[in-house]
């Protein structure tokens, strides 16, 4: 391998894909793929594209992420989230490439009292969660050089996410009702990309030992936890200028008062202890990661 690894990124128009591109650009030969140039619902296209590109590393940031719509589009969600990761893993194993994949807290049912660890029992409540679990299982059954980062509540300065939705609604309305009995760790795409970059570099240089030392699944979220309602309040408190200094009341409600097609776990908090022990990597606490994103949004609106 040359000093600059060939890094193929899928889903580059998404939140995590974009963050990965900006971090890996200086250290890698990038092969950027979006839905048009690498359609994850098309296994033969995946194989052809990978065999042409011959990457040393595959960062699979592409996914079917419309959690509620997945309830009525099971086959498509399963193809993209459940089957494509297995095809990527087979292609990676054929050439010895490293596959980095992202999964979700929604593989759990939220019933645990305390942070989830990697090997806790999975019981997805939604089609999206089941499709992401199928993708994890497909990678694990192929084996090879792979790392699966399970993350949660992802957001970035651009994209479809809770922070941008709250900022829009905050400007439009005087009060908002926000679910207060689901807790999790809001995680920025930038922090996830930073951890990915550091860990990938360490694996490629052999700093983390051999494949049997590092291959596997890791919970990778910002530190701390909060409810959606607490998160909304923090957004409003920390960025009054983005709301034109308008005061918006945030009222706590129960999940049962906000029905959605897909059921979500009540406790989504993931323990990051394994990540820290194995790689020495810790993501920022969610409040400071939020401040960074709010500052970027403010800069982009100047
Ligand atoms: N967002 C969250 O809260 C969250 C939480 C936990 C885990 N995750 C996981 O983190 C990873 C990154 O998520 P994200 O937040 O960056 O999602 P995102 O912003 O929705 O980006 C996903 C990207 O995948 C692309 N995609 C969809 N169907 C595709 C297909 N058939 N072929 C190729 N690309 C396709 C989308 O393309 P278009 O732009 O063309 O639609 C989009 O650019 C995913 O694995 C997700 O499951 C996300």
mmCIF file of C-alpha atoms and ligand atoms in Angstrom:
data_model
loop_
_atom_site.group_PDB
_atom_site.id
_atom_site.type_symbol
_atom_site.label_atom_id
_atom_site.label_comp_id
_atom_site.label_asym_id
_atom_site.label_seq_id
_atom_site.Cartn_x
_atom_site.Cartn_y
_atom_site.Cartn_z
ATOM 1 C CA UNK A 1 0.000 0.000 0.000
ATOM 2 C CA UNK A 2 1.260 3.511 -0.811
ATOM 3 C CA UNK A 3 1.536 5.993 2.048
ATOM 4 C CA UNK A 4 -1.872 7.343 1.004
ATOM 5 C CA UNK A 5 -4.440 4.523 1.231
ATOM 6 C CA UNK A 6 -7.207 4.328 -1.364
ATOM 7 C CA UNK A 7 -10.351 5.060 0.638
ATOM 8 C CA UNK A 8 -13.766 4.471 -0.945
ATOM 9 C CA UNK A 9 -16.637 6.253 0.793
ATOM 10 C CA UNK A 10 -20.294 5.387 0.085
ATOM 11 C CA UNK A 11 -23.188 7.759 0.775
ATOM 12 C CA UNK A 12 -21.016 10.878 0.407
ATOM 13 C CA UNK A 13 -24.067 13.166 0.138
ATOM 14 C CA UNK A 14 -25.153 12.196 3.660
ATOM 15 C CA UNK A 15 -24.169 13.687 7.016
ATOM 16 C CA UNK A 16 -21.487 11.134 7.917
ATOM 17 C CA UNK A 17 -20.299 10.715 4.325
ATOM 18 C CA UNK A 18 -19.630 14.459 4.008
ATOM 19 C CA UNK A 19 -17.793 14.586 7.344
ATOM 20 C CA UNK A 20 -15.642 11.596 6.337
ATOM 21 C CA UNK A 21 -14.713 13.192 3.011
ATOM 22 C CA UNK A 22 -13.479 16.369 4.639
ATOM 23 C CA UNK A 23 -11.356 14.464 7.202
ATOM 24 C CA UNK A 24 -9.883 11.824 4.902
ATOM 25 C CA UNK A 25 -9.141 14.234 2.025
ATOM 26 C CA UNK A 26 -5.663 15.158 3.316
ATOM 27 C CA UNK A 27 -4.490 11.663 4.148
ATOM 28 C CA UNK A 28 -6.013 9.426 1.461
ATOM 29 C CA UNK A 29 -6.676 8.906 -2.190
ATOM 30 C CA UNK A 30 -10.439 9.335 -2.049
ATOM 31 C CA UNK A 31 -13.011 7.515 -4.150
ATOM 32 C CA UNK A 32 -16.314 9.284 -3.427
ATOM 33 C CA UNK A 33 -19.522 7.423 -4.208
ATOM 34 C CA UNK A 34 -23.059 8.668 -3.926
ATOM 35 C CA UNK A 35 -26.294 6.884 -4.739
ATOM 36 C CA UNK A 36 -25.829 7.637 -8.477
ATOM 37 C CA UNK A 37 -22.280 6.235 -8.732
ATOM 38 C CA UNK A 38 -22.704 3.305 -6.317
ATOM 39 C CA UNK A 39 -26.257 2.184 -5.694
ATOM 40 C CA UNK A 40 -26.244 0.047 -2.550
ATOM 41 C CA UNK A 41 -29.533 -1.591 -3.556
ATOM 42 C CA UNK A 42 -27.754 -3.149 -6.548
ATOM 43 C CA UNK A 43 -25.365 -5.967 -5.494
ATOM 44 C CA UNK A 44 -23.819 -6.496 -8.922
ATOM 45 C CA UNK A 45 -23.076 -2.772 -9.226
ATOM 46 C CA UNK A 46 -21.412 -2.872 -5.808
ATOM 47 C CA UNK A 47 -19.143 -5.733 -6.884
ATOM 48 C CA UNK A 48 -18.225 -4.131 -10.217
ATOM 49 C CA UNK A 49 -17.502 -0.737 -8.684
ATOM 50 C CA UNK A 50 -15.322 -2.199 -5.919
ATOM 51 C CA UNK A 51 -13.383 -4.403 -8.308
ATOM 52 C CA UNK A 52 -12.658 -1.361 -10.508
ATOM 53 C CA UNK A 53 -11.769 0.918 -7.598
ATOM 54 C CA UNK A 54 -9.594 -1.553 -5.617
ATOM 55 C CA UNK A 55 -9.808 0.353 -2.335
ATOM 56 C CA UNK A 56 -7.650 -0.374 0.716
ATOM 57 C CA UNK A 57 -10.453 0.922 2.943
ATOM 58 C CA UNK A 58 -14.236 1.040 2.433
ATOM 59 C CA UNK A 59 -16.170 3.498 4.619
ATOM 60 C CA UNK A 60 -19.844 2.564 4.268
ATOM 61 C CA UNK A 61 -21.671 5.750 5.204
ATOM 62 C CA UNK A 62 -24.551 5.097 2.784
ATOM 63 C CA UNK A 63 -27.757 3.739 4.288
ATOM 64 C CA UNK A 64 -31.536 3.811 4.116
ATOM 65 C CA UNK A 65 -32.153 6.178 7.046
ATOM 66 C CA UNK A 66 -35.853 7.109 6.710
ATOM 67 C CA UNK A 67 -36.850 5.337 9.928
ATOM 68 C CA UNK A 68 -40.629 5.808 9.623
ATOM 69 C CA UNK A 69 -40.812 5.259 5.843
ATOM 70 C CA UNK A 70 -38.936 1.959 6.256
ATOM 71 C CA UNK A 71 -42.075 0.516 7.890
ATOM 72 C CA UNK A 72 -43.699 0.568 4.432
ATOM 73 C CA UNK A 73 -40.515 0.013 2.353
ATOM 74 C CA UNK A 74 -39.126 -3.082 4.059
ATOM 75 C CA UNK A 75 -37.600 -4.649 0.924
ATOM 76 C CA UNK A 76 -35.659 -1.533 -0.056
ATOM 77 C CA UNK A 77 -34.470 -0.903 3.529
ATOM 78 C CA UNK A 78 -33.387 -4.552 3.779
ATOM 79 C CA UNK A 79 -31.544 -4.431 0.447
ATOM 80 C CA UNK A 80 -29.566 -1.285 1.350
ATOM 81 C CA UNK A 81 -29.051 -1.807 5.084
ATOM 82 C CA UNK A 82 -29.277 -5.580 5.393
ATOM 83 C CA UNK A 83 -27.812 -7.089 2.225
ATOM 84 C CA UNK A 84 -25.371 -4.497 0.814
ATOM 85 C CA UNK A 85 -23.080 -4.589 3.888
ATOM 86 C CA UNK A 86 -22.630 -8.349 3.368
ATOM 87 C CA UNK A 87 -21.660 -7.779 -0.284
ATOM 88 C CA UNK A 88 -19.194 -5.065 0.771
ATOM 89 C CA UNK A 89 -17.754 -7.451 3.383
ATOM 90 C CA UNK A 90 -17.312 -10.236 0.810
ATOM 91 C CA UNK A 91 -15.534 -7.876 -1.581
ATOM 92 C CA UNK A 92 -13.364 -6.503 1.232
ATOM 93 C CA UNK A 93 -12.437 -10.003 2.353
ATOM 94 C CA UNK A 94 -11.498 -11.019 -1.217
ATOM 95 C CA UNK A 95 -8.821 -8.313 -1.380
ATOM 96 C CA UNK A 96 -7.971 -7.867 2.314
ATOM 97 C CA UNK A 97 -9.459 -4.356 2.401
ATOM 98 C CA UNK A 98 -10.679 -2.860 5.677
ATOM 99 C CA UNK A 99 -14.472 -2.372 5.868
ATOM 100 C CA UNK A 100 -15.799 0.290 8.237
ATOM 101 C CA UNK A 101 -19.564 0.202 8.684
ATOM 102 C CA UNK A 102 -22.037 2.258 10.744
ATOM 103 C CA UNK A 103 -24.950 0.859 12.690
ATOM 104 C CA UNK A 104 -27.466 2.125 15.171
ATOM 105 C CA UNK A 105 -28.785 2.116 18.729
ATOM 106 C CA UNK A 106 -32.113 1.024 17.152
ATOM 107 C CA UNK A 107 -30.877 -2.610 17.139
ATOM 108 C CA UNK A 108 -31.826 -2.558 20.852
ATOM 109 C CA UNK A 109 -35.333 -2.356 22.298
ATOM 110 C CA UNK A 110 -34.511 0.326 24.869
ATOM 111 C CA UNK A 111 -35.652 -1.689 27.862
ATOM 112 C CA UNK A 112 -32.306 -1.852 29.690
ATOM 113 C CA UNK A 113 -31.823 0.146 32.841
ATOM 114 C CA UNK A 114 -28.362 1.604 32.088
ATOM 115 C CA UNK A 115 -26.057 1.955 29.070
ATOM 116 C CA UNK A 116 -26.147 -0.841 26.483
ATOM 117 C CA UNK A 117 -22.964 -2.820 25.864
ATOM 118 C CA UNK A 118 -22.095 -4.328 22.499
ATOM 119 C CA UNK A 119 -23.117 -7.903 23.285
ATOM 120 C CA UNK A 120 -26.426 -7.105 24.984
ATOM 121 C CA UNK A 121 -29.404 -8.880 23.413
ATOM 122 C CA UNK A 122 -30.707 -7.260 20.225
ATOM 123 C CA UNK A 123 -34.417 -6.792 19.720
ATOM 124 C CA UNK A 124 -35.114 -4.094 17.132
ATOM 125 C CA UNK A 125 -38.528 -2.449 17.431
ATOM 126 C CA UNK A 126 -38.635 -1.195 13.826
ATOM 127 C CA UNK A 127 -37.983 -2.326 10.249
ATOM 128 C CA UNK A 128 -35.061 0.145 10.127
ATOM 129 C CA UNK A 129 -33.539 -1.369 13.281
ATOM 130 C CA UNK A 130 -34.053 -4.909 11.952
ATOM 131 C CA UNK A 131 -32.482 -3.979 8.607
ATOM 132 C CA UNK A 132 -29.415 -2.458 10.317
ATOM 133 C CA UNK A 133 -29.061 -5.547 12.528
ATOM 134 C CA UNK A 134 -29.250 -7.759 9.410
ATOM 135 C CA UNK A 135 -26.388 -5.691 7.932
ATOM 136 C CA UNK A 136 -24.258 -6.133 11.047
ATOM 137 C CA UNK A 137 -24.944 -9.881 11.068
ATOM 138 C CA UNK A 138 -24.096 -10.174 7.360
ATOM 139 C CA UNK A 139 -20.703 -8.518 7.947
ATOM 140 C CA UNK A 140 -19.974 -10.646 11.007
ATOM 141 C CA UNK A 141 -20.832 -13.853 9.173
ATOM 142 C CA UNK A 142 -18.439 -12.982 6.309
ATOM 143 C CA UNK A 143 -15.757 -11.985 8.834
ATOM 144 C CA UNK A 144 -12.527 -10.399 7.564
ATOM 145 C CA UNK A 145 -11.049 -7.008 8.382
ATOM 146 C CA UNK A 146 -14.070 -5.051 9.586
ATOM 147 C CA UNK A 147 -15.111 -2.534 12.213
ATOM 148 C CA UNK A 148 -18.760 -1.723 12.936
ATOM 149 C CA UNK A 149 -19.398 1.549 14.747
ATOM 150 C CA UNK A 150 -22.841 1.615 16.388
ATOM 151 C CA UNK A 151 -23.861 5.209 16.881
ATOM 152 C CA UNK A 152 -26.957 7.263 17.750
ATOM 153 C CA UNK A 153 -28.910 10.486 17.122
ATOM 154 C CA UNK A 154 -26.540 11.718 14.387
ATOM 155 C CA UNK A 155 -26.568 15.337 13.232
ATOM 156 C CA UNK A 156 -24.406 17.818 11.330
ATOM 157 C CA UNK A 157 -24.611 21.440 10.172
ATOM 158 C CA UNK A 158 -26.264 20.211 6.952
ATOM 159 C CA UNK A 159 -28.705 17.388 6.253
ATOM 160 C CA UNK A 160 -31.978 16.157 7.687
ATOM 161 C CA UNK A 161 -31.634 16.165 11.450
ATOM 162 C CA UNK A 162 -33.220 17.125 14.766
ATOM 163 C CA UNK A 163 -31.081 20.237 15.354
ATOM 164 C CA UNK A 164 -31.970 21.855 12.024
ATOM 165 C CA UNK A 165 -35.636 20.880 12.482
ATOM 166 C CA UNK A 166 -35.727 22.446 15.976
ATOM 167 C CA UNK A 167 -34.084 25.648 14.723
ATOM 168 C CA UNK A 168 -36.696 25.936 11.968
ATOM 169 C CA UNK A 169 -39.645 25.159 14.261
ATOM 170 C CA UNK A 170 -38.249 27.445 16.953
ATOM 171 C CA UNK A 171 -38.371 30.372 14.547
ATOM 172 C CA UNK A 172 -41.876 29.465 13.352
ATOM 173 C CA UNK A 173 -43.660 28.663 16.634
ATOM 174 C CA UNK A 174 -44.026 30.013 20.176
ATOM 175 C CA UNK A 175 -44.083 26.603 21.798
ATOM 176 C CA UNK A 176 -43.136 23.031 20.914
ATOM 177 C CA UNK A 177 -44.004 19.656 22.432
ATOM 178 C CA UNK A 178 -40.979 17.359 22.488
ATOM 179 C CA UNK A 179 -40.659 13.756 23.688
ATOM 180 C CA UNK A 180 -39.020 13.569 27.109
ATOM 181 C CA UNK A 181 -38.995 9.829 27.845
ATOM 182 C CA UNK A 182 -36.545 8.709 25.149
ATOM 183 C CA UNK A 183 -32.921 9.222 26.162
ATOM 184 C CA UNK A 184 -29.779 8.907 24.109
ATOM 185 C CA UNK A 185 -26.504 10.507 23.105
ATOM 186 C CA UNK A 186 -26.730 13.061 20.298
ATOM 187 C CA UNK A 187 -23.616 12.476 18.180
ATOM 188 C CA UNK A 188 -22.136 14.765 15.554
ATOM 189 C CA UNK A 189 -21.041 13.416 12.190
ATOM 190 C CA UNK A 190 -17.763 15.293 12.755
ATOM 191 C CA UNK A 191 -16.985 13.449 16.016
ATOM 192 C CA UNK A 192 -17.869 10.121 14.409
ATOM 193 C CA UNK A 193 -15.630 10.930 11.432
ATOM 194 C CA UNK A 194 -12.784 11.975 13.749
ATOM 195 C CA UNK A 195 -12.986 8.664 15.631
ATOM 196 C CA UNK A 196 -13.176 6.775 12.320
ATOM 197 C CA UNK A 197 -10.091 8.579 11.006
ATOM 198 C CA UNK A 198 -8.032 7.972 14.127
ATOM 199 C CA UNK A 199 -8.978 4.295 14.393
ATOM 200 C CA UNK A 200 -8.559 3.590 10.673
ATOM 201 C CA UNK A 201 -5.096 5.186 10.709
ATOM 202 C CA UNK A 202 -4.116 3.101 13.749
ATOM 203 C CA UNK A 203 -5.349 -0.116 12.150
ATOM 204 C CA UNK A 204 -3.529 0.599 8.867
ATOM 205 C CA UNK A 205 -0.243 1.327 10.625
ATOM 206 C CA UNK A 206 -0.558 -1.770 12.826
ATOM 207 C CA UNK A 207 -0.763 0.258 16.054
ATOM 208 C CA UNK A 208 -3.783 -1.705 17.253
ATOM 209 C CA UNK A 209 -2.219 -5.127 16.663
ATOM 210 C CA UNK A 210 -3.572 -7.815 14.361
ATOM 211 C CA UNK A 211 -7.100 -8.300 13.047
ATOM 212 C CA UNK A 212 -8.084 -10.523 15.961
ATOM 213 C CA UNK A 213 -7.201 -7.660 18.346
ATOM 214 C CA UNK A 214 -9.456 -5.042 16.760
ATOM 215 C CA UNK A 215 -12.047 -6.536 14.359
ATOM 216 C CA UNK A 216 -15.573 -6.249 15.760
ATOM 217 C CA UNK A 217 -18.382 -3.953 16.864
ATOM 218 C CA UNK A 218 -17.942 -0.789 18.931
ATOM 219 C CA UNK A 219 -20.385 1.672 20.443
ATOM 220 C CA UNK A 220 -19.274 5.096 19.223
ATOM 221 C CA UNK A 221 -21.315 8.023 20.472
ATOM 222 C CA UNK A 222 -20.689 11.416 22.020
ATOM 223 C CA UNK A 223 -20.419 11.228 25.825
ATOM 224 C CA UNK A 224 -23.276 11.973 28.201
ATOM 225 C CA UNK A 225 -26.980 11.550 27.549
ATOM 226 C CA UNK A 226 -30.155 13.602 27.337
ATOM 227 C CA UNK A 227 -33.807 13.290 26.308
ATOM 228 C CA UNK A 228 -35.048 14.761 23.016
ATOM 229 C CA UNK A 229 -36.778 17.453 25.078
ATOM 230 C CA UNK A 230 -33.564 18.263 26.980
ATOM 231 C CA UNK A 231 -31.696 18.333 23.682
ATOM 232 C CA UNK A 232 -34.214 20.786 22.178
ATOM 233 C CA UNK A 233 -33.912 23.050 25.222
ATOM 234 C CA UNK A 234 -30.104 22.949 24.986
ATOM 235 C CA UNK A 235 -30.252 23.931 21.300
ATOM 236 C CA UNK A 236 -32.458 26.928 22.083
ATOM 237 C CA UNK A 237 -30.394 28.014 25.120
ATOM 238 C CA UNK A 238 -27.082 27.763 23.290
ATOM 239 C CA UNK A 239 -28.028 29.457 20.019
ATOM 240 C CA UNK A 240 -30.441 32.337 20.683
ATOM 241 C CA UNK A 241 -29.014 34.227 17.688
ATOM 242 C CA UNK A 242 -30.092 31.398 15.357
ATOM 243 C CA UNK A 243 -33.683 31.961 16.552
ATOM 244 C CA UNK A 244 -33.448 35.738 16.116
ATOM 245 C CA UNK A 245 -33.568 35.861 19.975
ATOM 246 C CA UNK A 246 -37.167 34.672 19.893
ATOM 247 C CA UNK A 247 -38.214 32.703 23.030
ATOM 248 C CA UNK A 248 -39.795 29.324 22.330
ATOM 249 C CA UNK A 249 -41.270 27.229 25.136
ATOM 250 C CA UNK A 250 -40.353 23.523 24.984
ATOM 251 C CA UNK A 251 -42.959 21.308 26.668
ATOM 252 C CA UNK A 252 -42.109 17.728 27.648
ATOM 253 C CA UNK A 253 -44.437 15.031 26.340
ATOM 254 C CA UNK A 254 -44.472 11.223 26.453
ATOM 255 C CA UNK A 255 -43.690 8.999 23.459
ATOM 256 C CA UNK A 256 -47.297 7.789 23.649
ATOM 257 C CA UNK A 257 -48.445 11.375 22.920
ATOM 258 C CA UNK A 258 -46.373 11.508 19.694
ATOM 259 C CA UNK A 259 -47.246 8.375 17.693
ATOM 260 C CA UNK A 260 -44.969 7.515 14.765
ATOM 261 C CA UNK A 261 -45.083 4.598 12.278
ATOM 262 C CA UNK A 262 -41.805 3.190 13.678
ATOM 263 C CA UNK A 263 -41.391 2.425 17.381
ATOM 264 C CA UNK A 264 -38.237 3.823 18.984
ATOM 265 C CA UNK A 265 -36.278 2.602 22.018
ATOM 266 C CA UNK A 266 -36.780 4.540 25.269
ATOM 267 C CA UNK A 267 -33.199 4.039 26.453
ATOM 268 C CA UNK A 268 -30.736 4.429 23.589
ATOM 269 C CA UNK A 269 -27.645 5.170 25.688
ATOM 270 C CA UNK A 270 -24.628 3.114 24.504
ATOM 271 C CA UNK A 271 -21.603 2.420 26.710
ATOM 272 C CA UNK A 272 -18.394 3.459 24.887
ATOM 273 C CA UNK A 273 -16.090 1.617 27.289
ATOM 274 C CA UNK A 274 -14.987 -1.012 24.755
ATOM 275 C CA UNK A 275 -14.056 1.700 22.224
ATOM 276 C CA UNK A 276 -12.015 3.545 24.822
ATOM 277 C CA UNK A 277 -10.266 0.429 26.098
ATOM 278 C CA UNK A 278 -9.421 -1.032 22.697
ATOM 279 C CA UNK A 279 -8.526 2.154 20.790
ATOM 280 C CA UNK A 280 -8.071 4.852 23.450
ATOM 281 C CA UNK A 281 -10.620 6.990 21.597
ATOM 282 C CA UNK A 282 -13.299 9.066 23.313
ATOM 283 C CA UNK A 283 -15.805 11.304 21.548
ATOM 284 C CA UNK A 284 -16.582 14.785 22.889
ATOM 285 C CA UNK A 285 -19.364 15.331 25.401
ATOM 286 C CA UNK A 286 -22.591 16.063 23.491
ATOM 287 C CA UNK A 287 -22.881 19.677 24.738
ATOM 288 C CA UNK A 288 -19.502 20.759 23.335
ATOM 289 C CA UNK A 289 -20.097 18.849 20.081
ATOM 290 C CA UNK A 290 -23.441 20.689 19.824
ATOM 291 C CA UNK A 291 -21.707 24.048 20.335
ATOM 292 C CA UNK A 292 -19.377 23.262 17.423
ATOM 293 C CA UNK A 293 -22.252 22.474 15.088
ATOM 294 C CA UNK A 294 -24.258 25.533 16.184
ATOM 295 C CA UNK A 295 -21.179 27.713 15.545
ATOM 296 C CA UNK A 296 -20.826 26.235 12.049
ATOM 297 C CA UNK A 297 -24.500 26.827 11.294
ATOM 298 C CA UNK A 298 -24.145 30.430 12.506
ATOM 299 C CA UNK A 299 -21.057 30.910 10.302
ATOM 300 C CA UNK A 300 -22.846 29.537 7.250
ATOM 301 C CA UNK A 301 -25.724 31.992 7.783
ATOM 302 C CA UNK A 302 -23.541 35.119 8.057
HETATM 303 N N1 LIG B 1 -28.883 9.744 11.360
HETATM 304 C C1 LIG B 1 -28.939 9.123 12.537
HETATM 305 O O1 LIG B 1 -29.541 9.600 13.505
HETATM 306 C C2 LIG B 1 -28.218 7.810 12.726
HETATM 307 C C3 LIG B 1 -28.292 7.181 13.987
HETATM 308 C C4 LIG B 1 -27.631 5.973 14.160
HETATM 309 C C5 LIG B 1 -26.924 5.404 13.115
HETATM 310 N N2 LIG B 1 -26.891 6.031 11.907
HETATM 311 C C6 LIG B 1 -26.160 5.375 10.812
HETATM 312 O O2 LIG B 1 -25.076 6.216 10.431
HETATM 313 C C7 LIG B 1 -24.825 6.081 9.037
HETATM 314 C C8 LIG B 1 -24.786 7.442 8.371
HETATM 315 O O3 LIG B 1 -26.049 8.075 8.557
HETATM 316 P P1 LIG B 1 -26.307 9.599 8.158
HETATM 317 O O4 LIG B 1 -26.889 10.271 9.328
HETATM 318 O O5 LIG B 1 -25.095 10.171 7.498
HETATM 319 O O6 LIG B 1 -27.476 9.366 7.086
HETATM 320 P P2 LIG B 1 -27.937 10.305 5.887
HETATM 321 O O7 LIG B 1 -27.534 11.706 6.118
HETATM 322 O O8 LIG B 1 -29.356 9.968 5.640
HETATM 323 O O9 LIG B 1 -27.059 9.759 4.682
HETATM 324 C C9 LIG B 1 -27.269 8.501 4.125
HETATM 325 C C10 LIG B 1 -26.791 8.554 2.686
HETATM 326 O O10 LIG B 1 -27.018 7.256 2.112
HETATM 327 C C11 LIG B 1 -27.447 7.478 0.798
HETATM 328 N N3 LIG B 1 -28.194 6.370 0.240
HETATM 329 C C12 LIG B 1 -29.517 6.050 0.426
HETATM 330 N N4 LIG B 1 -29.846 5.025 -0.358
HETATM 331 C C13 LIG B 1 -28.733 4.691 -1.054
HETATM 332 C C14 LIG B 1 -28.452 3.720 -2.045
HETATM 333 N N5 LIG B 1 -29.388 2.879 -2.505
HETATM 334 N N6 LIG B 1 -27.198 3.668 -2.554
HETATM 335 C C15 LIG B 1 -26.249 4.519 -2.136
HETATM 336 N N7 LIG B 1 -26.449 5.469 -1.213
HETATM 337 C C16 LIG B 1 -27.691 5.549 -0.686
HETATM 338 C C17 LIG B 1 -28.314 8.706 0.847
HETATM 339 O O11 LIG B 1 -28.361 9.217 -0.461
HETATM 340 P P3 LIG B 1 -29.323 10.447 -0.884
HETATM 341 O O12 LIG B 1 -28.599 11.650 -0.347
HETATM 342 O O13 LIG B 1 -29.306 10.370 -2.370
HETATM 343 O O14 LIG B 1 -30.639 10.182 -0.251
HETATM 344 C C18 LIG B 1 -27.550 9.578 1.833
HETATM 345 O O15 LIG B 1 -26.640 10.429 1.173
HETATM 346 C C19 LIG B 1 -25.906 5.135 8.509
HETATM 347 O O16 LIG B 1 -25.401 3.832 8.480
HETATM 348 C C20 LIG B 1 -26.998 5.208 9.557
HETATM 349 O O17 LIG B 1 -27.772 4.030 9.595
HETATM 350 C C21 LIG B 1 -27.498 7.218 11.695
#
